[in-house]
């Protein structure tokens, strides 16, 4: 006689897909940059007894030209790619318990003219 049993097992199949897509956007940013420039000013100093000798030691009255070079800074903008994080997809297996059911067929026997004790053997 056969006794039916449900046999459990698993089959592996594709359940879906996951995709990681990278794309680039552009945005405007503003930063404030300190810049320095040179300016010229004329300083006038009155002649006093303390500085008279220095003032008189110069050339006689003449026409002259004096020139100084002025400098300034201009802001320079450059971009630099700076990594801030790494991103990747990873898979992990999760095991759960799932209840399954199925129909089983059983064989039964009937006897006529056999005593109970013989039937149980």
Coordinates of C-alpha atoms in Angstrom, one line a residue:
X1 CA 0.0 0.0 0.0
X2 CA 1.2 3.5 -0.7
X3 CA 1.0 6.4 1.6
X4 CA 0.9 9.7 -0.2
X5 CA 3.0 12.7 1.1
X6 CA 3.5 16.2 -0.2
X7 CA 7.0 16.7 -1.4
X8 CA 8.3 20.2 -0.9
X9 CA 11.0 21.7 -3.1
X10 CA 12.0 24.9 -4.7
X11 CA 12.6 26.1 -8.2
X12 CA 14.6 29.2 -9.1
X13 CA 13.1 31.6 -11.6
X14 CA 13.6 35.3 -12.5
X15 CA 11.4 37.5 -10.3
X16 CA 12.2 40.9 -11.7
X17 CA 15.1 43.2 -12.4
X18 CA 16.7 46.1 -10.6
X19 CA 18.6 48.8 -12.4
X20 CA 20.8 51.6 -11.2
X21 CA 20.9 54.5 -13.7
X22 CA 23.3 57.4 -13.4
X23 CA 22.6 60.7 -15.1
X24 CA 24.0 64.2 -15.0
X25 CA 22.3 67.5 -14.3
X26 CA 23.7 71.0 -14.5
X27 CA 23.0 73.7 -11.9
X28 CA 24.2 77.3 -11.5
X29 CA 26.3 78.0 -8.4
X30 CA 27.5 81.3 -7.1
X31 CA 30.5 81.9 -4.8
X32 CA 31.9 85.0 -3.4
X33 CA 35.6 85.5 -4.1
X34 CA 37.6 88.3 -2.4
X35 CA 39.6 90.2 -4.9
X36 CA 42.3 92.9 -4.2
X37 CA 43.3 95.8 -6.4
X38 CA 45.8 98.6 -5.9
X39 CA 44.7 102.2 -6.0
X40 CA 46.9 105.3 -6.2
X41 CA 46.6 108.4 -4.1
X42 CA 48.6 111.5 -3.9
X43 CA 50.1 112.3 -0.6
X44 CA 51.1 115.9 0.2
X45 CA 53.5 116.7 3.0
X46 CA 54.2 120.3 3.9
X47 CA 57.9 121.3 4.2
X48 CA 58.9 121.8 7.8
X49 CA 62.2 122.6 9.4
X50 CA 62.6 118.9 10.1
X51 CA 62.4 117.8 6.4
X52 CA 63.7 121.0 4.7
X53 CA 67.2 119.6 4.0
X54 CA 65.8 116.4 2.4
X55 CA 63.4 118.4 0.2
X56 CA 66.1 120.9 -0.9
X57 CA 68.6 118.0 -1.8
X58 CA 66.4 117.0 -4.8
X59 CA 66.8 118.3 -8.4
X60 CA 65.9 121.9 -9.3
X61 CA 62.5 122.7 -10.6
X62 CA 61.9 120.6 -13.7
X63 CA 59.3 118.7 -15.6
X64 CA 59.2 115.1 -14.8
X65 CA 57.0 112.1 -15.0
X66 CA 56.6 109.4 -12.4
X67 CA 54.9 106.1 -13.0
X68 CA 53.8 103.3 -10.7
X69 CA 52.3 100.0 -11.9
X70 CA 49.0 99.1 -10.4
X71 CA 47.8 95.5 -9.9
X72 CA 44.5 93.9 -9.5
X73 CA 43.1 90.4 -9.0
X74 CA 40.4 88.9 -11.1
X75 CA 38.3 85.9 -10.0
X76 CA 39.0 82.7 -11.8
X77 CA 36.4 79.9 -11.9
X78 CA 37.3 76.3 -12.4
X79 CA 35.4 73.1 -11.7
X80 CA 36.8 70.0 -10.1
X81 CA 35.1 66.6 -9.8
X82 CA 35.1 65.6 -6.1
X83 CA 33.7 62.2 -5.2
X84 CA 31.3 62.3 -2.3
X85 CA 30.0 58.7 -2.2
X86 CA 30.1 55.3 -3.9
X87 CA 26.9 53.7 -5.1
X88 CA 26.3 50.1 -6.2
X89 CA 23.6 47.5 -6.3
X90 CA 24.0 44.5 -4.1
X91 CA 21.8 41.4 -3.9
X92 CA 21.0 39.5 -0.7
X93 CA 19.0 36.4 -0.2
X94 CA 16.1 36.5 2.2
X95 CA 14.5 33.2 3.3
X96 CA 10.9 33.2 4.4
X97 CA 8.5 30.4 5.3
X98 CA 5.6 30.1 2.9
X99 CA 2.6 27.8 3.4
X100 CA 1.8 25.6 0.4
X101 CA -0.9 23.0 -0.1
X102 CA -1.8 20.3 -2.6
X103 CA -4.1 17.4 -3.1
X104 CA -3.0 13.9 -2.4
X105 CA -4.7 10.7 -3.3
X106 CA -4.8 7.9 -0.8
X107 CA -5.5 4.2 -1.4
X108 CA -8.0 2.5 0.9
X109 CA -8.8 -1.1 1.2
X110 CA -12.0 -2.9 2.1
X111 CA -12.1 -6.5 3.1
X112 CA -14.9 -9.0 3.4
X113 CA -14.6 -12.0 5.7
X114 CA -11.3 -11.0 7.3
X115 CA -11.1 -10.7 11.1
X116 CA -10.0 -7.4 12.6
X117 CA -6.7 -8.8 13.9
X118 CA -5.7 -10.0 10.4
X119 CA -6.5 -6.7 8.9
X120 CA -4.1 -4.7 11.1
X121 CA -1.0 -6.7 10.1

